[in-house]
Short mmCIF file of C-alpha atoms in Angstrom, two decimals:
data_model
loop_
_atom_site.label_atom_id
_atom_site.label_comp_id
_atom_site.label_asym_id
_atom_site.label_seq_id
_atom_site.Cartn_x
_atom_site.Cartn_y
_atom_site.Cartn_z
CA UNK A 1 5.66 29.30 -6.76
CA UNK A 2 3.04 26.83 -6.91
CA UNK A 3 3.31 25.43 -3.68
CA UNK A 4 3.58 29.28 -2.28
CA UNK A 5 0.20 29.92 -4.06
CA UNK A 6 -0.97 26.46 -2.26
CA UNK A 7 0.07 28.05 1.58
CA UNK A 8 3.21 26.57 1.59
CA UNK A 9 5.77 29.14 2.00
CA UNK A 10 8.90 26.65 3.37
CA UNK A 11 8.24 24.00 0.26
CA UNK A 12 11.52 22.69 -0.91
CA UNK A 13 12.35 20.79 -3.85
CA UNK A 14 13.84 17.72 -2.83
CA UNK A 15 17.62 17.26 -3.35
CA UNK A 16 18.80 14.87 -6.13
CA UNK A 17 20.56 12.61 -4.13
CA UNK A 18 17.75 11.64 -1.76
CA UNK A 19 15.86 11.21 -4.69
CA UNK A 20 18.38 9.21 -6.54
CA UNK A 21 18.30 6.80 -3.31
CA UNK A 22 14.58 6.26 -3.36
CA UNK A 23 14.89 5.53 -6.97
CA UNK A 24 17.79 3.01 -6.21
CA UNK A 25 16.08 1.47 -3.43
CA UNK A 26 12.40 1.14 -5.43
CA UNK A 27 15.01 -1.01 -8.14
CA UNK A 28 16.60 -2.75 -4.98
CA UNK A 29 13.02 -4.10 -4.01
CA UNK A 30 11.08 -4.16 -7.39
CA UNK A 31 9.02 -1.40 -7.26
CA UNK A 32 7.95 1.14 -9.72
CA UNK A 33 6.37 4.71 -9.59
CA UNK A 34 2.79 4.99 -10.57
CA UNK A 35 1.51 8.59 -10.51
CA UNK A 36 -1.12 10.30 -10.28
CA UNK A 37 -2.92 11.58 -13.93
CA UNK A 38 -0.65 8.86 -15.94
CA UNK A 39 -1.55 5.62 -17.04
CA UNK A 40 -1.57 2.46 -14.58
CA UNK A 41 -2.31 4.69 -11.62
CA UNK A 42 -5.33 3.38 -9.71
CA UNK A 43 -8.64 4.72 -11.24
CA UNK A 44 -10.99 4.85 -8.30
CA UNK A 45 -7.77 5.91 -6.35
CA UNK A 46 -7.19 9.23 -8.42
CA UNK A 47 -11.05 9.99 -7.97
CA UNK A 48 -10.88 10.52 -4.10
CA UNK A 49 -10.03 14.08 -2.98
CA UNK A 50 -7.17 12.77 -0.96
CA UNK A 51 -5.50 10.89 -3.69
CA UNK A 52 -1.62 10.66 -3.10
CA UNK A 53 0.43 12.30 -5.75
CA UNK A 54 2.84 9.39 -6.25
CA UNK A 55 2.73 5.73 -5.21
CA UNK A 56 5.47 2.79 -5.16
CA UNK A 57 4.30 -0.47 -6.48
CA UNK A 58 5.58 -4.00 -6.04
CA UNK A 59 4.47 -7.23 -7.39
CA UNK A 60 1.36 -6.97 -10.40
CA UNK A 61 0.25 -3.30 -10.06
CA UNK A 62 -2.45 -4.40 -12.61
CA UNK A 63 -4.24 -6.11 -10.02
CA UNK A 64 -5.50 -2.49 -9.08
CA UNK A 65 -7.50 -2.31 -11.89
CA UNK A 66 -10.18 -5.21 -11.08
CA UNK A 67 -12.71 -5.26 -8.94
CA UNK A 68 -11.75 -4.63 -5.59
CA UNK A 69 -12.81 -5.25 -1.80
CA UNK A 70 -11.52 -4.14 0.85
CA UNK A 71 -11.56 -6.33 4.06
CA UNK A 72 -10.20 -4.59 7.36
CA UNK A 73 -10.58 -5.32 11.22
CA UNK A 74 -8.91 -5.40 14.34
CA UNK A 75 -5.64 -6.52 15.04
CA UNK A 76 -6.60 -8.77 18.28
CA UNK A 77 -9.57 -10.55 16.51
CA UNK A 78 -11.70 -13.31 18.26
CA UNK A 79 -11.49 -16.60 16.39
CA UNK A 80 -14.99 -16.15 14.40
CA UNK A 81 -13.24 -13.11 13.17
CA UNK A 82 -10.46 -14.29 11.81
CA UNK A 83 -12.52 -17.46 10.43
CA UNK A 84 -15.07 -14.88 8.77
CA UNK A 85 -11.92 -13.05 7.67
CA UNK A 86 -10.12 -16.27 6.07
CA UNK A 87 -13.85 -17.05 4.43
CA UNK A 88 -14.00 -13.96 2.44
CA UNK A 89 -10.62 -13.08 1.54
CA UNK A 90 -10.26 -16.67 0.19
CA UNK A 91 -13.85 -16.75 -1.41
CA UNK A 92 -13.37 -13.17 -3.28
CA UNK A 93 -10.37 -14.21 -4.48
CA UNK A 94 -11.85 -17.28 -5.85
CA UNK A 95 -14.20 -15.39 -7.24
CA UNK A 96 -12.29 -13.31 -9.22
CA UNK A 97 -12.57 -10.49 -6.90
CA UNK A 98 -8.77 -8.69 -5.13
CA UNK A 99 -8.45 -8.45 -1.80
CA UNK A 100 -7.51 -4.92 -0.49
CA UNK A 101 -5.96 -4.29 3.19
CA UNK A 102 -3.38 -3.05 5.30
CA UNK A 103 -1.24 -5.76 6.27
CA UNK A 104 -1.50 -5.20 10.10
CA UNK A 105 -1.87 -8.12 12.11
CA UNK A 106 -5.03 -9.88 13.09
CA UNK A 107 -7.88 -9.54 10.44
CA UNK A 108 -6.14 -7.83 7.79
CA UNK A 109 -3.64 -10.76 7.39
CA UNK A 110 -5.94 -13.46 7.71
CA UNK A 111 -7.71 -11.99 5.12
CA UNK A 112 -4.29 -11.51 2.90
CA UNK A 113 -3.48 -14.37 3.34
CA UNK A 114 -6.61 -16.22 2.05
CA UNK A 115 -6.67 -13.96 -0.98
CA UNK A 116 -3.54 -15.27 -2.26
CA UNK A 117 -5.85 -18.36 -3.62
CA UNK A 118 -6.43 -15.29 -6.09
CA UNK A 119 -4.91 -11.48 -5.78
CA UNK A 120 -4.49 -9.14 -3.11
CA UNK A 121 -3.10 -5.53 -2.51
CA UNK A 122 -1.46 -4.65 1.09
CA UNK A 123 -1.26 -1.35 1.52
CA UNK A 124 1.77 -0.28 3.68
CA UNK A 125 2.05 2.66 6.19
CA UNK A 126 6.03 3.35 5.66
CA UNK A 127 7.89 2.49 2.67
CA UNK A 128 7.54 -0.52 1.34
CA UNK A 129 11.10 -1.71 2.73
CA UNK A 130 9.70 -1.38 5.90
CA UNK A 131 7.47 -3.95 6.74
CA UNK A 132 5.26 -3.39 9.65
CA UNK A 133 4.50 -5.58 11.29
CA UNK A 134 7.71 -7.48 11.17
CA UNK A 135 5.80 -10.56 11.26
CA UNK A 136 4.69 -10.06 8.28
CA UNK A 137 7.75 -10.18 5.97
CA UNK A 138 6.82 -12.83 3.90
CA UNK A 139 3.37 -12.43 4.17
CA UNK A 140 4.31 -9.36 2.10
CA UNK A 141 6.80 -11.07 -0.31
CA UNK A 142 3.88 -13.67 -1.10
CA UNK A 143 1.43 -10.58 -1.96
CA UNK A 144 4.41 -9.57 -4.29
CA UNK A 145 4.36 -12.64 -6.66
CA UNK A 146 0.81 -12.64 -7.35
CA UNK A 147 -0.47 -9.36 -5.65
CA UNK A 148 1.10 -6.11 -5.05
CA UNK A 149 2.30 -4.37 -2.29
CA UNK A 150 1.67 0.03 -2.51
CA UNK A 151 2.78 2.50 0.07
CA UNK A 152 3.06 6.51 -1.01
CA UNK A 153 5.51 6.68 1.48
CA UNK A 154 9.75 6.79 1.11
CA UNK A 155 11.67 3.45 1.40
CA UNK A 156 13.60 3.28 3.93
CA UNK A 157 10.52 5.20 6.18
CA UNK A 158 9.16 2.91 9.48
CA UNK A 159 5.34 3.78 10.08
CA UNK A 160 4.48 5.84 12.77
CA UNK A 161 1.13 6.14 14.29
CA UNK A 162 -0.06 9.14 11.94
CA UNK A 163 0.90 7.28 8.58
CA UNK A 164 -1.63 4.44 9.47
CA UNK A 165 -5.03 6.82 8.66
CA UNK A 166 -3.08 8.17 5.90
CA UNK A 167 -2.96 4.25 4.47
CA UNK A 168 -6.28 3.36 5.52
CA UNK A 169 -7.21 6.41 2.69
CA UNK A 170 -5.32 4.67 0.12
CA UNK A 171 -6.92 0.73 1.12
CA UNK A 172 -10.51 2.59 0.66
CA UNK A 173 -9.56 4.34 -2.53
CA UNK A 174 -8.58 1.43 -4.16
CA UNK A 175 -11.94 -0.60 -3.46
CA UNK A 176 -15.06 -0.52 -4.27
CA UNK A 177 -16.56 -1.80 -1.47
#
């Protein structure tokens, strides 16, 4: 009825056992469930108008809690770029500061990367299984001991090109600046 009242005639409450396999895959990988409205759900995430419902964490999901910046560019980056890149993600993090991105190649993972001198947060576009791009596997299991990893998308979901402005949202709503 609620979703009816919302404009959404065709909303259907999802069937138990797809649930039951996100809930088994989120325990295969480490993640847990923040949502939206209950404690450990990001703060200056729940404030935007956008703010996602549900989100899967992995790694520290109390790193979303400090003070946050997000550093994103282009994924074919000249040099100076990515040196800028590895300057600031390494000096916020040694100042204290996390590291927010989106894990795509070129500036975002230079600047991942460097941030692991401290914390970091890598958004993801699909579920959190999913690791895109593949080159960045362990990149992402590195953010995951001292980090975390977040994606409001299903695990077992690739990215397509329409879930990448969705997670750009989410690496914005986290940060401060």
């Amino acid at each position: 009825q609620i979703a009816r009242a919302a404009g959404d005639p065709d909303y259907r409450v999802a069937e138990e056992a797809l649930v039951r396999r996100e809930i088994q895959g989120a325990r295969k990988h480490g993640a847990r469930l923040l949502t939206l409205g209950v404690p450990g759900y990001p703060a200056r995430l729940a404030e935007i108008a956008s703010a996602p419902s549900v989100l899967w964490a992995q790694g520290d999901a109390t790193v979303l809690g400090r003070t946050t910046v997000a550093i994103v560019g282009t994924r074919n980056a000249s040099s100076l770029a990515l040196r800028m890149a590895r300057a600031l993600g390494r000096g916020l993090a040694l100042a204290g500061v996390t590291v927010a991105s989106g894990l795509a190649r070129g500036v975002d993972a230079i600047a991942h990367d460097a941030a692991l001198a401290g914390h970091t947060v890598a958004v993801h576009a699909g579920g959190l299984d999913r690791v895109y791009p593949a080159e960045n596997v362990d990149l992402a299991a590195r953010i995951a001991e001292t980090g975390c990893n977040l994606s409001e998308r299903p695990f077992g979901l690739a990215p397509q090109a329409r879930d990448f402005p969705r997670r750009n949202r989410i690496v914005a709503g986290v940060a401060q600046a």
